[in-house]
PDB file of C-alpha atoms in Angstrom:
ATOM      1  CA  MET A  19      -0.073  -0.071  -0.160  1.00 53.00           C
ATOM      2  CA  ALA A  20       2.753   2.464   0.914  1.00 64.00           C
ATOM      3  CA  ASP A  21       4.638   2.335  -2.610  1.00 72.00           C
ATOM      4  CA  GLY A  22       7.152   4.747  -1.033  1.00 80.00           C
ATOM      5  CA  ALA A  23       4.743   7.413  -0.200  1.00 90.00           C
ATOM      6  CA  ARG A  24       6.220  10.632   1.170  1.00 94.00           C
ATOM      7  CA  VAL A  25       4.726  11.441   4.591  1.00 96.00           C
ATOM      8  CA  ILE A  26       5.841  14.437   6.510  1.00 97.00           C
ATOM      9  CA  LEU A  27       5.422  13.895  10.242  1.00 97.00           C
ATOM     10  CA  VAL A  28       5.405  17.181  12.541  1.00 97.00           C
ATOM     11  CA  GLU A  29       5.232  16.224  16.138  1.00 96.00           C
ATOM     12  CA  ASP A  30       7.331  17.798  19.196  1.00 95.00           C
ATOM     13  CA  ASP A  31       7.310  14.823  21.087  1.00 94.00           C
ATOM     14  CA  PRO A  32      10.703  13.063  20.456  1.00 94.00           C
ATOM     15  CA  THR A  33       9.502   9.660  21.699  1.00 94.00           C
ATOM     16  CA  VAL A  34       6.204   9.745  19.772  1.00 93.00           C
ATOM     17  CA  ARG A  35       8.135  11.095  16.797  1.00 94.00           C
ATOM     18  CA  ARG A  36      10.722   8.319  16.786  1.00 94.00           C
ATOM     19  CA  LEU A  37       7.991   5.675  17.191  1.00 94.00           C
ATOM     20  CA  VAL A  38       5.831   6.871  14.284  1.00 95.00           C
ATOM     21  CA  GLU A  39       8.558   7.442  11.825  1.00 95.00           C
ATOM     22  CA  ALA A  40      10.184   3.938  12.532  1.00 94.00           C
ATOM     23  CA  TYR A  41       6.598   2.296  12.299  1.00 93.00           C
ATOM     24  CA  LEU A  42       5.854   4.019   9.141  1.00 94.00           C
ATOM     25  CA  ASP A  43       9.256   3.535   7.579  1.00 93.00           C
ATOM     26  CA  ALA A  44       9.115  -0.229   8.444  1.00 90.00           C
ATOM     27  CA  HIS A  45       5.787  -0.328   6.245  1.00 91.00           C
ATOM     28  CA  GLY A  46       7.328   1.128   3.387  1.00 92.00           C
ATOM     29  CA  TYR A  47       6.757   4.974   3.722  1.00 94.00           C
ATOM     30  CA  GLU A  48       9.371   7.556   3.251  1.00 94.00           C
ATOM     31  CA  THR A  49       8.916   9.617   6.501  1.00 96.00           C
ATOM     32  CA  VAL A  50      10.480  13.002   7.180  1.00 96.00           C
ATOM     33  CA  SER A  51      10.336  13.841  10.725  1.00 96.00           C
ATOM     34  CA  CYS A  52       9.956  17.505  12.004  1.00 97.00           C
ATOM     35  CA  ALA A  53       9.942  18.697  15.524  1.00 96.00           C
ATOM     36  CA  ASN A  54       7.898  21.958  15.073  1.00 96.00           C
ATOM     37  CA  GLY A  55       5.629  23.673  12.754  1.00 95.00           C
ATOM     38  CA  ILE A  56       8.216  25.830  11.239  1.00 96.00           C
ATOM     39  CA  GLU A  57      10.388  22.771  10.151  1.00 96.00           C
ATOM     40  CA  GLY A  58       7.261  21.097   8.825  1.00 96.00           C
ATOM     41  CA  ARG A  59       6.381  24.252   6.704  1.00 96.00           C
ATOM     42  CA  ALA A  60       9.995  24.334   5.266  1.00 96.00           C
ATOM     43  CA  ALA A  61       9.883  20.429   4.639  1.00 96.00           C
ATOM     44  CA  PHE A  62       6.324  20.705   2.693  1.00 96.00           C
ATOM     45  CA  ALA A  63       7.524  23.730   0.913  1.00 94.00           C
ATOM     46  CA  GLN A  64      10.869  22.330  -0.291  1.00 93.00           C
ATOM     47  CA  ALA A  65       9.489  18.830  -1.554  1.00 89.00           C
ATOM     48  CA  GLY A  66       5.783  18.547  -0.820  1.00 91.00           C
ATOM     49  CA  ALA A  67       4.467  15.411   0.341  1.00 93.00           C
ATOM     50  CA  ASP A  68       1.671  12.499  -0.288  1.00 93.00           C
ATOM     51  CA  LEU A  69       0.353  13.040   3.265  1.00 94.00           C
ATOM     52  CA  LEU A  70       0.925  15.169   6.303  1.00 97.00           C
ATOM     53  CA  ILE A  71       0.621  13.859   9.946  1.00 97.00           C
ATOM     54  CA  VAL A  72       0.548  16.990  12.179  1.00 96.00           C
ATOM     55  CA  ASP A  73       0.318  17.234  16.118  1.00 94.00           C
ATOM     56  CA  ARG A  74      -1.955  19.888  16.846  1.00 90.00           C
ATOM     57  CA  MET A  75      -0.104  21.365  19.974  1.00 89.00           C
ATOM     58  CA  LEU A  76       3.141  22.434  18.334  1.00 92.00           C
ATOM     59  CA  PRO A  77       5.840  25.235  19.506  1.00 90.00           C
ATOM     60  CA  GLY A  78       6.700  28.189  17.285  1.00 87.00           C
ATOM     61  CA  LEU A  79       4.160  27.318  14.668  1.00 93.00           C
ATOM     62  CA  SER A  80       0.988  25.745  15.781  1.00 93.00           C
ATOM     63  CA  GLY A  81      -0.371  22.838  13.977  1.00 93.00           C
ATOM     64  CA  ASP A  82      -3.611  24.743  13.285  1.00 93.00           C
ATOM     65  CA  ASP A  83      -1.712  27.416  11.838  1.00 94.00           C
ATOM     66  CA  LEU A  84       0.344  24.874   9.701  1.00 95.00           C
ATOM     67  CA  CYS A  85      -2.703  23.019   8.472  1.00 93.00           C
ATOM     68  CA  ARG A  86      -4.301  26.539   7.548  1.00 92.00           C
ATOM     69  CA  GLU A  87      -1.279  27.547   5.555  1.00 94.00           C
ATOM     70  CA  VAL A  88      -0.827  24.012   3.832  1.00 93.00           C
ATOM     71  CA  ARG A  89      -4.616  23.817   3.034  1.00 89.00           C
ATOM     72  CA  ALA A  90      -4.619  27.267   1.524  1.00 87.00           C
ATOM     73  CA  ALA A  91      -1.792  26.282  -1.111  1.00 88.00           C
ATOM     74  CA  SER A  92      -2.621  22.486  -1.576  1.00 88.00           C
ATOM     75  CA  PRO A  93      -5.286  19.801  -1.154  1.00 85.00           C
ATOM     76  CA  VAL A  94      -2.814  17.256   0.172  1.00 89.00           C
ATOM     77  CA  PRO A  95      -4.380  15.046   2.605  1.00 90.00           C
ATOM     78  CA  ILE A  96      -3.668  15.841   6.372  1.00 93.00           C
ATOM     79  CA  ILE A  97      -4.206  13.753   9.459  1.00 93.00           C
ATOM     80  CA  MET A  98      -4.164  15.750  12.890  1.00 91.00           C
ATOM     81  CA  LEU A  99      -2.954  14.389  16.001  1.00 90.00           C
ATOM     82  CA  THR A 100      -4.045  15.672  19.316  1.00 84.00           C
ATOM     83  CA  ALA A 101      -4.469  15.163  22.973  1.00 79.00           C
ATOM     84  CA  LEU A 102      -7.512  17.294  22.807  1.00 68.00           C
ATOM     85  CA  ARG A 103     -10.186  14.706  22.391  1.00 63.00           C
ATOM     86  CA  ASP A 104     -13.617  16.455  23.162  1.00 60.00           C
ATOM     87  CA  GLU A 105     -16.183  17.190  20.387  1.00 65.00           C
ATOM     88  CA  GLU A 106     -15.616  20.915  20.279  1.00 67.00           C
ATOM     89  CA  HIS A 107     -11.807  20.360  19.711  1.00 67.00           C
ATOM     90  CA  ARG A 108     -12.433  17.650  17.247  1.00 70.00           C
ATOM     91  CA  ILE A 109     -14.805  19.785  15.250  1.00 74.00           C
ATOM     92  CA  GLY A 110     -12.358  22.673  15.546  1.00 74.00           C
ATOM     93  CA  GLY A 111      -9.754  20.521  13.792  1.00 72.00           C
ATOM     94  CA  LEU A 112     -11.927  19.179  11.039  1.00 77.00           C
ATOM     95  CA  GLU A 113     -13.039  22.991  10.281  1.00 79.00           C
ATOM     96  CA  LEU A 114      -9.426  23.533   9.339  1.00 83.00           C
ATOM     97  CA  GLY A 115      -9.899  21.101   6.433  1.00 83.00           C
ATOM     98  CA  VAL A 116      -7.815  18.141   7.704  1.00 87.00           C
ATOM     99  CA  ASP A 117      -9.215  14.873   6.480  1.00 85.00           C
ATOM    100  CA  ASP A 118      -8.671  12.763   9.744  1.00 85.00           C
ATOM    101  CA  TYR A 119      -8.395  13.547  13.403  1.00 84.00           C
ATOM    102  CA  LEU A 120      -6.725  10.875  15.800  1.00 86.00           C
ATOM    103  CA  GLY A 121      -6.579  11.390  19.412  1.00 84.00           C
ATOM    104  CA  LYS A 122      -3.799  10.685  21.480  1.00 86.00           C
ATOM    105  CA  PRO A 123      -2.838   8.197  23.081  1.00 87.00           C
ATOM    106  CA  PHE A 124      -3.185   6.033  19.796  1.00 88.00           C
ATOM    107  CA  SER A 125      -1.832   2.577  18.630  1.00 90.00           C
ATOM    108  CA  MET A 126       0.590   2.278  15.734  1.00 92.00           C
ATOM    109  CA  LYS A 127      -1.587  -0.064  14.099  1.00 89.00           C
ATOM    110  CA  GLU A 128      -4.668   2.587  14.221  1.00 88.00           C
ATOM    111  CA  LEU A 129      -2.658   5.241  12.878  1.00 92.00           C
ATOM    112  CA  LEU A 130      -1.282   2.820   9.990  1.00 90.00           C
ATOM    113  CA  LEU A 131      -4.918   2.053   9.047  1.00 87.00           C
ATOM    114  CA  ARG A 132      -5.868   5.839   8.884  1.00 87.00           C
ATOM    115  CA  VAL A 133      -2.888   6.524   6.884  1.00 91.00           C
ATOM    116  CA  GLU A 134      -3.562   3.733   4.434  1.00 88.00           C
ATOM    117  CA  ALA A 135      -7.190   4.705   4.175  1.00 83.00           C
ATOM    118  CA  VAL A 136      -6.294   8.110   3.255  1.00 84.00           C
ATOM    119  CA  LEU A 137      -4.003   7.369   0.916  1.00 86.00           C
ATOM    120  CA  ARG A 138      -6.115   4.897  -0.767  1.00 80.00           C
ATOM    121  CA  ARG A 139      -8.791   7.382  -1.339  1.00 73.00           C
ATOM    122  CA  THR A 140      -6.695   9.966  -2.708  1.00 69.00           C
ATOM    123  CA  ARG A 141      -5.143   8.132  -5.212  1.00 66.00           C
ATOM    124  CA  PRO A 142      -6.827   7.618  -8.826  1.00 56.00           C
ATOM    125  CA  HIS A 143      -9.523   5.079  -9.056  1.00 53.00           C
ATOM    126  CA  SER A 144      -9.341   2.622 -11.718  1.00 53.00           C
ATOM    127  CA  ALA A 145     -12.010   4.340 -13.596  1.00 56.00           C
ATOM    128  CA  THR A 146     -10.011   7.092 -15.270  1.00 69.00           C
ATOM    129  CA  GLN A 147     -12.666   8.290 -17.719  1.00 84.00           C
ATOM    130  CA  THR A 148     -14.042  11.969 -17.061  1.00 89.00           C
ATOM    131  CA  PHE A 149     -17.805  11.838 -16.511  1.00 90.00           C
ATOM    132  CA  THR A 150     -20.391  14.159 -15.792  1.00 92.00           C
ATOM    133  CA  VAL A 151     -23.535  13.711 -13.443  1.00 92.00           C
ATOM    134  CA  GLY A 152     -25.927  16.800 -13.654  1.00 92.00           C
ATOM    135  CA  ARG A 153     -24.069  20.089 -13.381  1.00 93.00           C
ATOM    136  CA  PHE A 154     -20.799  18.360 -12.285  1.00 95.00           C
ATOM    137  CA  THR A 155     -17.999  17.054 -14.260  1.00 94.00           C
ATOM    138  CA  VAL A 156     -15.230  14.878 -12.699  1.00 93.00           C
ATOM    139  CA  ASP A 157     -11.744  13.943 -13.894  1.00 91.00           C
ATOM    140  CA  PRO A 158     -10.880  11.106 -11.779  1.00 87.00           C
ATOM    141  CA  THR A 159      -7.198  10.997 -12.781  1.00 83.00           C
ATOM    142  CA  ARG A 160      -6.453  14.492 -11.896  1.00 82.00           C
ATOM    143  CA  ARG A 161      -9.089  14.531  -9.332  1.00 86.00           C
ATOM    144  CA  ARG A 162     -10.539  17.786 -10.314  1.00 90.00           C
ATOM    145  CA  VAL A 163     -14.257  18.732 -10.469  1.00 95.00           C
ATOM    146  CA  TRP A 164     -16.066  21.395 -12.358  1.00 95.00           C
ATOM    147  CA  THR A 165     -19.529  22.835 -12.303  1.00 92.00           C
ATOM    148  CA  ARG A 166     -20.932  25.039 -15.236  1.00 86.00           C
ATOM    149  CA  GLY A 167     -17.229  25.356 -16.425  1.00 86.00           C
ATOM    150  CA  GLN A 168     -15.830  26.547 -13.196  1.00 92.00           C
ATOM    151  CA  GLU A 169     -13.350  24.345 -11.333  1.00 94.00           C
ATOM    152  CA  ILE A 170     -14.072  23.622  -7.630  1.00 95.00           C
ATOM    153  CA  GLN A 171     -11.102  23.794  -5.320  1.00 91.00           C
ATOM    154  CA  LEU A 172     -11.552  20.742  -3.104  1.00 90.00           C
ATOM    155  CA  THR A 173      -9.488  19.201  -0.231  1.00 86.00           C
ATOM    156  CA  ALA A 174      -8.734  15.323  -0.756  1.00 83.00           C
ATOM    157  CA  ARG A 175     -11.797  14.447   1.557  1.00 87.00           C
ATOM    158  CA  GLU A 176     -14.133  16.994   0.049  1.00 91.00           C
ATOM    159  CA  TYR A 177     -13.421  15.554  -3.531  1.00 91.00           C
ATOM    160  CA  GLU A 178     -14.095  11.976  -2.122  1.00 89.00           C
ATOM    161  CA  LEU A 179     -17.371  13.070  -0.340  1.00 93.00           C
ATOM    162  CA  LEU A 180     -18.615  14.903  -3.478  1.00 95.00           C
ATOM    163  CA  VAL A 181     -17.794  11.936  -5.715  1.00 92.00           C
ATOM    164  CA  PHE A 182     -19.471   9.575  -3.386  1.00 92.00           C
ATOM    165  CA  LEU A 183     -22.665  11.741  -3.523  1.00 95.00           C
ATOM    166  CA  LEU A 184     -22.467  12.009  -7.367  1.00 93.00           C
ATOM    167  CA  HIS A 185     -22.693   8.194  -7.346  1.00 91.00           C
ATOM    168  CA  ASN A 186     -25.661   8.063  -5.297  1.00 92.00           C
ATOM    169  CA  PRO A 187     -28.017  10.867  -6.539  1.00 92.00           C
ATOM    170  CA  GLY A 188     -31.330  11.078  -5.064  1.00 92.00           C
ATOM    171  CA  VAL A 189     -30.454   8.448  -2.343  1.00 92.00           C
ATOM    172  CA  VAL A 190     -31.099   9.411   1.364  1.00 93.00           C
ATOM    173  CA  LEU A 191     -27.871   8.626   3.106  1.00 93.00           C
ATOM    174  CA  SER A 192     -27.188   8.342   6.660  1.00 92.00           C
ATOM    175  CA  ARG A 193     -24.093   9.718   8.303  1.00 90.00           C
ATOM    176  CA  ASP A 194     -23.100   6.215   9.010  1.00 89.00           C
ATOM    177  CA  GLU A 195     -23.496   5.481   5.455  1.00 90.00           C
ATOM    178  CA  ILE A 196     -21.392   8.384   4.408  1.00 91.00           C
ATOM    179  CA  LEU A 197     -18.719   7.401   7.044  1.00 87.00           C
ATOM    180  CA  ALA A 198     -18.432   3.827   5.627  1.00 85.00           C
ATOM    181  CA  GLY A 199     -18.505   4.948   1.950  1.00 86.00           C
ATOM    182  CA  VAL A 200     -15.942   7.901   2.255  1.00 87.00           C
ATOM    183  CA  TRP A 201     -13.793   7.360   5.305  1.00 80.00           C
ATOM    184  CA  ASP A 202     -13.908   3.420   5.381  1.00 75.00           C
ATOM    185  CA  TRP A 203     -15.196   3.442   8.932  1.00 65.00           C
ATOM    186  CA  ALA A 204     -17.577   0.878  10.003  1.00 54.00           C
ATOM    187  CA  PHE A 205     -18.450   3.187  13.107  1.00 54.00           C
ATOM    188  CA  GLY A 206     -17.064   6.717  13.948  1.00 61.00           C
ATOM    189  CA  ASP A 207     -18.206  10.233  15.130  1.00 70.00           C
ATOM    190  CA  GLY A 208     -21.247  11.598  12.837  1.00 74.00           C
ATOM    191  CA  SER A 209     -19.708  15.223  13.440  1.00 81.00           C
ATOM    192  CA  THR A 210     -17.102  14.296  11.220  1.00 85.00           C
ATOM    193  CA  VAL A 211     -19.617  14.120   8.330  1.00 89.00           C
ATOM    194  CA  THR A 212     -21.423  17.204   9.482  1.00 90.00           C
ATOM    195  CA  VAL A 213     -18.382  19.277   9.323  1.00 89.00           C
ATOM    196  CA  HIS A 214     -17.326  18.091   5.812  1.00 91.00           C
ATOM    197  CA  VAL A 215     -20.932  18.541   4.206  1.00 95.00           C
ATOM    198  CA  ARG A 216     -20.805  22.138   5.708  1.00 93.00           C
ATOM    199  CA  ARG A 217     -17.439  22.834   4.088  1.00 92.00           C
ATOM    200  CA  LEU A 218     -18.574  21.202   0.584  1.00 95.00           C
ATOM    201  CA  ARG A 219     -21.752  23.346   0.809  1.00 96.00           C
ATOM    202  CA  GLU A 220     -19.800  26.413   0.881  1.00 95.00           C
ATOM    203  CA  LYS A 221     -18.014  25.439  -2.286  1.00 94.00           C
ATOM    204  CA  ILE A 222     -20.886  24.079  -4.435  1.00 95.00           C
ATOM    205  CA  GLU A 223     -23.786  25.968  -3.272  1.00 95.00           C
ATOM    206  CA  THR A 224     -24.737  29.457  -4.337  1.00 92.00           C
ATOM    207  CA  ASP A 225     -26.213  29.929  -0.790  1.00 94.00           C
ATOM    208  CA  PRO A 226     -24.840  27.387   1.655  1.00 93.00           C
ATOM    209  CA  THR A 227     -27.642  28.393   4.222  1.00 93.00           C
ATOM    210  CA  ASP A 228     -30.327  27.332   1.766  1.00 94.00           C
ATOM    211  CA  PRO A 229     -28.819  24.359  -0.303  1.00 94.00           C
ATOM    212  CA  VAL A 230     -30.312  22.983  -3.462  1.00 94.00           C
ATOM    213  CA  HIS A 231     -27.759  20.174  -4.279  1.00 95.00           C
ATOM    214  CA  LEU A 232     -26.846  18.903  -0.841  1.00 96.00           C
ATOM    215  CA  ARG A 233     -29.975  18.986   1.434  1.00 95.00           C
ATOM    216  CA  THR A 234     -30.603  17.610   4.866  1.00 95.00           C
ATOM    217  CA  GLN A 235     -33.254  15.023   5.424  1.00 92.00           C
ATOM    218  CA  TRP A 236     -33.952  15.503   8.972  1.00 91.00           C
ATOM    219  CA  GLY A 237     -33.878  12.502  11.115  1.00 89.00           C
ATOM    220  CA  ALA A 238     -32.451  10.513   8.263  1.00 91.00           C
ATOM    221  CA  GLY A 239     -29.113  12.179   6.670  1.00 93.00           C
ATOM    222  CA  TYR A 240     -28.672  13.864   3.405  1.00 96.00           C
ATOM    223  CA  ILE A 241     -29.803  13.690  -0.113  1.00 95.00           C
ATOM    224  CA  PHE A 242     -27.858  14.871  -3.168  1.00 95.00           C
ATOM    225  CA  ASP A 243     -29.407  16.512  -6.188  1.00 94.00           C
ATOM    226  CA  PRO A 244     -26.993  17.149  -8.986  1.00 91.00           C
ATOM    227  CA  GLU A 245     -29.388  19.000 -11.068  1.00 86.00           C
ATOM    228  CA  PRO A 246     -31.685  20.669  -9.032  1.00 82.00           C
ATOM    229  CA  GLN A 247     -34.938  22.303 -10.801  1.00 70.00           C
ATOM    230  CA  PRO A 248     -35.024  26.238 -10.890  1.00 63.00           C
TER     231      PRO A 248
END
């Protein structure tokens, strides 16, 4: 699964940093370790990465600020690590545009599974032909989406969410079904879906507060209409 994927790990705890680096390297990843946000920013600017793993509490440049900077420049997938496990902090992390959020302490096996899932989702699918559903045109090879001739700038996870919805038009989908289809999670925190739906609406809806494409079905989940009637 690794295929030599380049991972930038930004973690100020030297013990955690050494353990994660050794574990990922042993599973075929090229891991670049950074002790603070400033080093992480420089490493990404110099050579990029297939994935960033960022601790939220960092000296110098916080994990939040690093994620904001990276996300403003690139859709590269990001996994955030944090000792802040309550829902408010988890949602705050997701609002930064990260793709996954893993609370400390965590097992190396769980981290590896999250890394594999994120990278699997962000690589081109076997179907590489451009396709159109309603107002949306998708190029799976380049992982790009357009609507009415305008490209939509999406993070890796937002892209996966939109493509999943495009493959299920008019179907009422629960948050658990979306977690399984987009995150590969058999169970998880539904607020993850809520945050990503809100972020996606901000990019595809004319008025995110009154959505016409991605609507809420109260008590059931969400329903997606790629070609709503005027």
